[in-house]
Coordinates of C-alpha atoms and ligand atoms in Angstrom, one line a residue:
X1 CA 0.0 0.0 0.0
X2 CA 1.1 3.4 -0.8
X3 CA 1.4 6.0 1.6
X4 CA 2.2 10.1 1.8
X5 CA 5.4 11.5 0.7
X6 CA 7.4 12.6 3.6
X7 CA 7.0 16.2 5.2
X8 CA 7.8 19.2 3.2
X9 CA 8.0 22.6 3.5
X10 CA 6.8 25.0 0.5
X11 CA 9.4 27.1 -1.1
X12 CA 6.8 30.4 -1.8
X13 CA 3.7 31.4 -0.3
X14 CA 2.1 34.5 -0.4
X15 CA -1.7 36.3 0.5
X16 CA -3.6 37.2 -3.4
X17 CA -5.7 40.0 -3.2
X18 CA -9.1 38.8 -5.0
X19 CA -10.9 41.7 -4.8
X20 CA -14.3 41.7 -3.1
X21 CA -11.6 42.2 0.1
X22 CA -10.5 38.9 0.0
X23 CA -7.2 37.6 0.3
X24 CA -6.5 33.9 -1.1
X25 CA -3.5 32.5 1.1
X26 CA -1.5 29.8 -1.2
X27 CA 1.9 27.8 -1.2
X28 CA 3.9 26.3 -3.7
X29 CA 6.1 23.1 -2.7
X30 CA 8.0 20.8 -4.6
X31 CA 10.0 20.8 -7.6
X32 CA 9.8 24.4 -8.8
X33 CA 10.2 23.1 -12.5
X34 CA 7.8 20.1 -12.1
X35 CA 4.5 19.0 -13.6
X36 CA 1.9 21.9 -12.4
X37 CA -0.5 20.4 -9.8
X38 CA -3.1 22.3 -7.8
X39 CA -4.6 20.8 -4.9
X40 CA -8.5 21.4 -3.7
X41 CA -9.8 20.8 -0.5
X42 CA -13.0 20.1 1.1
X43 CA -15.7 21.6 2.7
X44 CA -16.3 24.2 1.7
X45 CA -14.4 25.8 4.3
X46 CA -11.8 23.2 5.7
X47 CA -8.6 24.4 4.5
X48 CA -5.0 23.1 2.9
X49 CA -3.0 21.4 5.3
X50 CA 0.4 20.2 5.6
X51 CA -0.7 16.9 4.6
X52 CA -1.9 17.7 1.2
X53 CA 1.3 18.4 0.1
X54 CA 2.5 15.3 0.6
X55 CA 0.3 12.9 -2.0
X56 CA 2.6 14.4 -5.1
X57 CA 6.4 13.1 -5.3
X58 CA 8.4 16.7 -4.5
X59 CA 11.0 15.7 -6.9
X60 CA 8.3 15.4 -9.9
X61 CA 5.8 17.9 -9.3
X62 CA 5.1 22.0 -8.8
X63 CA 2.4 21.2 -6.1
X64 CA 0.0 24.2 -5.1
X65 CA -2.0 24.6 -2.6
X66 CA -4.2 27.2 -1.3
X67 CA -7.2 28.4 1.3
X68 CA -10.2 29.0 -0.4
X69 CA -12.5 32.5 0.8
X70 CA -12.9 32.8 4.1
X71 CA -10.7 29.8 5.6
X72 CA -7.5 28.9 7.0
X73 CA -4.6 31.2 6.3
X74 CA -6.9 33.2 3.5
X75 CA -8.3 36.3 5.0
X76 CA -11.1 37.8 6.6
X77 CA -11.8 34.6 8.2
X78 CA -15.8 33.5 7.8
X79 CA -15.8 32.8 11.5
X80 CA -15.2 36.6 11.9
X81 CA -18.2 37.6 14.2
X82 CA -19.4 39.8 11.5
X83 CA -19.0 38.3 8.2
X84 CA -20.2 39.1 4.4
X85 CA -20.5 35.8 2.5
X86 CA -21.9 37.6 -0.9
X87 CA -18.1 36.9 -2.9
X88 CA -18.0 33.7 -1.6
X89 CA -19.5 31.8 -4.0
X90 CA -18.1 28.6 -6.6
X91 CA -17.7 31.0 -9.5
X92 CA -15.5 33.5 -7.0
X93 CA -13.6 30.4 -6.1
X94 CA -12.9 29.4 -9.6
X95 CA -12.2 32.9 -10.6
X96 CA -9.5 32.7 -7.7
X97 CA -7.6 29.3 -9.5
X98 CA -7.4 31.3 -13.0
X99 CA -5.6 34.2 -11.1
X100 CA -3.5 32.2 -9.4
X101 CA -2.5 30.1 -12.2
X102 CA -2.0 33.1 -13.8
X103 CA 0.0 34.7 -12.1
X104 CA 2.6 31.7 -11.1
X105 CA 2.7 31.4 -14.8
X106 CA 1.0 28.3 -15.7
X107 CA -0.1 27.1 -18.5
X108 CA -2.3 23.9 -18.0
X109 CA -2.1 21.5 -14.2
X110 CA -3.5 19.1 -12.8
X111 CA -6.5 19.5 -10.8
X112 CA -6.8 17.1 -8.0
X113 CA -9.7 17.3 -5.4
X114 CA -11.6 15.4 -2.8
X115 CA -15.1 16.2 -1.9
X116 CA -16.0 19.5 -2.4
X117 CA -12.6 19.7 -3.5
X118 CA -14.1 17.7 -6.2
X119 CA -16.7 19.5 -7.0
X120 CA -14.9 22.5 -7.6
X121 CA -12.5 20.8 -9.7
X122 CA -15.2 19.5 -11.6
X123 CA -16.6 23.0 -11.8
X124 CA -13.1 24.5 -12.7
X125 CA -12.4 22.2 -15.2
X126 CA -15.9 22.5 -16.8
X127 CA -15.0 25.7 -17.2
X128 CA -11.8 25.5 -18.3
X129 CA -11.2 22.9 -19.9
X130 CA -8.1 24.2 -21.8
X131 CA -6.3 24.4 -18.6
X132 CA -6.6 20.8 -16.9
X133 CA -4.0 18.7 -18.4
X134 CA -5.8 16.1 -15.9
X135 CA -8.1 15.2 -13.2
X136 CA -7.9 13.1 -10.0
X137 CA -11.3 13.2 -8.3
X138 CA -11.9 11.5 -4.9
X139 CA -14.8 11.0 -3.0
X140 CA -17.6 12.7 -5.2
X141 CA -19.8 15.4 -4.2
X142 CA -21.4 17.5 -6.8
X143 CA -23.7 19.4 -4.1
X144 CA -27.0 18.2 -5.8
X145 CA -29.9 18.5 -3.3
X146 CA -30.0 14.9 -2.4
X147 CA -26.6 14.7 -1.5
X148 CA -27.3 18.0 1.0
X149 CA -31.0 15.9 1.9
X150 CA -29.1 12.6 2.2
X151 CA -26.4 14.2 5.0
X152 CA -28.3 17.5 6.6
X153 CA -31.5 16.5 6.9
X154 CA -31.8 13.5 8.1
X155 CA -31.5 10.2 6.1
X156 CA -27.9 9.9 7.0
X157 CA -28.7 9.0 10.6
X158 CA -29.9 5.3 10.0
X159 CA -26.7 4.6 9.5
X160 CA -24.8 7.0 12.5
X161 CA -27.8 7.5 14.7
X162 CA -25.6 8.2 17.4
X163 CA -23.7 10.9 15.9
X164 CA -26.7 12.1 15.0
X165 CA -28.4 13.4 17.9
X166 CA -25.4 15.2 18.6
X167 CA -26.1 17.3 15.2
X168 CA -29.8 17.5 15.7
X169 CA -28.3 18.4 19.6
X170 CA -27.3 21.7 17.7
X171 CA -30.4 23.6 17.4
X172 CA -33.6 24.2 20.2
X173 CA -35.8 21.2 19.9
X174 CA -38.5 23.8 17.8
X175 CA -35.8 24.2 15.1
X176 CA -35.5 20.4 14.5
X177 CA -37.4 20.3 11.5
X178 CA -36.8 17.6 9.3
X179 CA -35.8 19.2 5.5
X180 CA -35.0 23.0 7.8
X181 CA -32.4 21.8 9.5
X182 CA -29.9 23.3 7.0
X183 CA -32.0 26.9 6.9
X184 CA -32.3 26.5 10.7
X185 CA -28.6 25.6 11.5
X186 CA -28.0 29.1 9.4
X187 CA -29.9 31.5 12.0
X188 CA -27.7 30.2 15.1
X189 CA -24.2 29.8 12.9
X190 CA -24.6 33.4 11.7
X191 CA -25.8 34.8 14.8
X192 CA -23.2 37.6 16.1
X193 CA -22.6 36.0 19.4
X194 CA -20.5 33.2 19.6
X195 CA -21.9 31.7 22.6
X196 CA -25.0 31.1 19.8
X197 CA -22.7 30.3 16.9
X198 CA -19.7 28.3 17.8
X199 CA -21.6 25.6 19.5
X200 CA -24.1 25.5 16.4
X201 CA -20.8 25.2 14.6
X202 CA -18.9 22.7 16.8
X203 CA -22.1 20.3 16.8
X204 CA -22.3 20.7 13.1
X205 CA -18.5 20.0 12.5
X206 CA -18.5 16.8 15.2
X207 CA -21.0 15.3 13.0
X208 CA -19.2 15.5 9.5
X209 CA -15.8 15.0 11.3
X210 CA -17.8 11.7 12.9
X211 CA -18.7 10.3 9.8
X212 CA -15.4 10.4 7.4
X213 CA -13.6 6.9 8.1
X214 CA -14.6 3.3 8.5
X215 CA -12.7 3.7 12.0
X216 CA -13.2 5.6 14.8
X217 CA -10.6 9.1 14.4
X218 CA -10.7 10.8 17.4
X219 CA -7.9 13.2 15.8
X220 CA -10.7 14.1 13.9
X221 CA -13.0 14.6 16.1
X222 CA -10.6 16.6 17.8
X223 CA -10.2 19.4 14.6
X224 CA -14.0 19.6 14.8
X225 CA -14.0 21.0 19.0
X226 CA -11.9 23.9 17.8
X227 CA -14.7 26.4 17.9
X228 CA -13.4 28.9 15.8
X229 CA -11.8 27.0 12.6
X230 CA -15.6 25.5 12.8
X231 CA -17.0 28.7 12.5
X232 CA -15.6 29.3 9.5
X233 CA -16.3 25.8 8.1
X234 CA -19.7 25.4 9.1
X235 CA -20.8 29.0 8.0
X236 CA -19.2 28.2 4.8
X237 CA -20.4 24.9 4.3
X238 CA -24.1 26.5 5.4
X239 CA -24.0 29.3 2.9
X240 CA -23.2 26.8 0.0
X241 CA -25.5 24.0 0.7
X242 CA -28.3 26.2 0.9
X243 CA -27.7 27.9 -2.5
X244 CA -26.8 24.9 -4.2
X245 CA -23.2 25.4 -4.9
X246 CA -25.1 28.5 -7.4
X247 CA -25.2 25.5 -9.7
X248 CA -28.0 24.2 -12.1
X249 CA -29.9 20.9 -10.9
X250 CA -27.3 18.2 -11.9
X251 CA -25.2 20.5 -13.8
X252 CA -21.8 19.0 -12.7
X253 CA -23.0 15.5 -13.5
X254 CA -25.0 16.8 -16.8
X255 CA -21.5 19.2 -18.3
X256 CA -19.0 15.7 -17.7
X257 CA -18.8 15.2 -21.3
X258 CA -17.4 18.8 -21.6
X259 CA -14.6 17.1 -19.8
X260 CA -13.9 14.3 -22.6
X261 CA -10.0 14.1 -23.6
X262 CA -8.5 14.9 -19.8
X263 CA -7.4 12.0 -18.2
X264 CA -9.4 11.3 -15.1
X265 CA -9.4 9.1 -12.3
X266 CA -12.6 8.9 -9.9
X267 CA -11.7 7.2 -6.2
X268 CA -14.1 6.3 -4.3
X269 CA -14.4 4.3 -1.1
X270 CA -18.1 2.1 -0.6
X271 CA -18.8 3.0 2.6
X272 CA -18.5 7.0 2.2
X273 CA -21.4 7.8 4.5
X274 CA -20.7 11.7 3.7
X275 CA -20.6 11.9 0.2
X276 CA -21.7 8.1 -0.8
X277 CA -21.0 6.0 -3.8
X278 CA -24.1 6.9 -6.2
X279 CA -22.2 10.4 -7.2
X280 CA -19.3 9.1 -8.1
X281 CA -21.2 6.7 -10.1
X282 CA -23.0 8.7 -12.0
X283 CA -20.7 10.8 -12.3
X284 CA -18.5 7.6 -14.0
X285 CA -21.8 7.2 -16.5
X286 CA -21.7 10.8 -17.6
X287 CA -17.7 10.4 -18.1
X288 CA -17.4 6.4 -18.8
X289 CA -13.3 7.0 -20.0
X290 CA -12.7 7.9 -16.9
X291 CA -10.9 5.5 -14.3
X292 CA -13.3 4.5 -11.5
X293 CA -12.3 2.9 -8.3
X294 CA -14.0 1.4 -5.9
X295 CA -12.6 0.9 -2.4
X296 CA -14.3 -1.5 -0.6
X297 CA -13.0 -0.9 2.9
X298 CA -12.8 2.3 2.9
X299 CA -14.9 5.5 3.7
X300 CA -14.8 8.9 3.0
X301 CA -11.3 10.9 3.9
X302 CA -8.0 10.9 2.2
X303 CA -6.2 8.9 4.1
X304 CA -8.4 5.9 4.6
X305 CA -5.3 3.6 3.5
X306 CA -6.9 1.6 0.3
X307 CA -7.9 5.3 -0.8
X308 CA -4.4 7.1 -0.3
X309 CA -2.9 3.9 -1.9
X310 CA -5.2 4.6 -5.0
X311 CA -4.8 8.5 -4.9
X312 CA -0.7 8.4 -4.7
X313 CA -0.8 5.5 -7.3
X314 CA -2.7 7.9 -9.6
X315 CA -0.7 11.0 -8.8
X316 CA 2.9 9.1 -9.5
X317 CA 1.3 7.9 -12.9
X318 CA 0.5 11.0 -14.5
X319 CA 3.8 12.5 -13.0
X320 CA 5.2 11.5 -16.3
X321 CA 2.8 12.7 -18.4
X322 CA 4.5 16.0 -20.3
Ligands
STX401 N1 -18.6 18.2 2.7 C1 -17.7 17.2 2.4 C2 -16.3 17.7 2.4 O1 -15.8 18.3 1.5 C3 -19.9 17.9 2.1 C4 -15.5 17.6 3.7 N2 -16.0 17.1 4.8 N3 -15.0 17.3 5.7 C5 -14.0 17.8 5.1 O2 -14.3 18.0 3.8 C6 -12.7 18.2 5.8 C7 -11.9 17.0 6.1 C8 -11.9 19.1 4.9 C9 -13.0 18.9 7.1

């Protein structure tokens, strides 16, 4: 089985000014003159971490990474107590990779991306097709209303019904309406006060930091108690899920074929409980060259071990490509 790179330390990094007043924090690590790779993560809202950089061989790649609107080392922070979400939106965020590439000087890269990393790279790409020279797609999210129905309102919780009262534990038992949780969680997470929104936020981050692996990850868990970084996810994640990702019903799933010619690779593990197996699927019907995996003992994150293996597999094969 394949595992991460070793540690590495980017070589730039800087703060874009987006406009809007947003500043995009990114980092470049890796082989300055390597194969162009951008790296997308998830949430919305969770961030680039130093483990990111580690699924691309340093010696073979340019690896980017950045902080999408709003989140990690990108500022104003979303978790601010105050906060203006109207330029955060998927077509801002896509805007924000053509600067970038733009302004390192890129031509074409890679686009990888796992869950809503995914469907922003499937958005990007869609886009700008011109630019990907391929795509590695893991764990598929394309933010269509049942995928928001199937984990925010409720179905989800025959499978983690324990979990689940602890999201449902997030709002006053009048705001537990089934198919309102999403609109209610929104009145407490943007509330001014943080004694309303962070534990709105922490409840809502324990439950999708619960339900990522096959195995119990109380590191996990542990990201999801820091109050603050979960403000900013949550409020993120809230204000996309309940526009839709400003997408058309289906749209990602429905614009694959503008995506014939790239090489792609679809992972996905068969017990994803966040983002299960029917997106990727379809998405795999829209796009039938792509490669589809299917890992059977895994779930949902990155580094569920049959899904790294798959992911740095993939990643060292199209090293090559020129
Ligand atoms: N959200 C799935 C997703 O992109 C629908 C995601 N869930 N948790 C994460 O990402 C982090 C691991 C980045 C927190």
């Amino acid at each position: 089985m394949r595992e991460l790179y070793p540690a590495i330390e980017p070589h730039a990094s800087g703060l874009m000014e987006v406009g809007d007043g947003h500043s995009v924090f990114w980092e470049e690590c890796g082989n300055p003159q390597g194969k162009p790779v951008v790296f997308l993560h998830g949430g919305p809202g969770g961030g680039a971490s130093a483990r990111h950089r580690r699924l691309f061989d340093p010696a073979k790649y340019r690896i980017l990474l950045l902080d999408q609107r709003g989140c990690g080392r990108s500022r104003p922070l979303a978790s601010d107590p105050v906060v203006d979400m109207s330029a955060n939106t998927t077509w801002h965020l896509v805007a924000d990779l053509e600067q970038l590439r733009t302004e390192r000087g890129i031509d074409k890269w890679q686009v990888f991306g796992g869950s809503w990393g995914s469907t922003l790279a499937l958005a990007y790409a869609q886009k700008h097709p011109e630019r990907v020279s391929e795509l590695v797609l893991r764990g598929i999210f394309t933010l269509r209303k049942s995928e928001i129905t199937w984990f925010y309102e409720g179905p989800a919780a025959s499978i983690a019904p324990d979990t689940w009262a602890g999201f449902l534990g997030g709002l006053p038992e009048a705001m537990r309406v089934p198919g309102q949780l999403v609109e209610n969680y929104a009145k407490l997470l943007f509330d001014e006060d943080p004694a309303v929104h962070q534990p709105a936020a922490v409840a809502w981050a324990t439950w999708e930091l619960g339900n990522l692996t096959v195995q119990p990850r109380p590191d996990l868990i542990a990201v999801a108690q820091d109050a603050v970084a979960s403000t900013a996810f949550a409020r993120i994640e809230n204000h996309y899920f309940r526009h839709d990702g400003w997408l058309t019903p289906g749209q990602l799933i429905a614009d694959a074929p503008r995506l014939a010619g790239i090489p792609t690779v679809i992972v996905q593990g068969r017990y994803d409980i966040c983002t299960p197996a029917v997106t990727a699927w379809d998405l795999h019907q829209a796009l039938p060259e792509a490669e589809f995996h299917i890992i059977e003992d895994a779930g949902h994150a990155f580094d569920e071990p049959g899904i790294l293996d798959v992911l740095v597999t993939t990643t060292d094969k199209f090293a090559d490509r020129s």
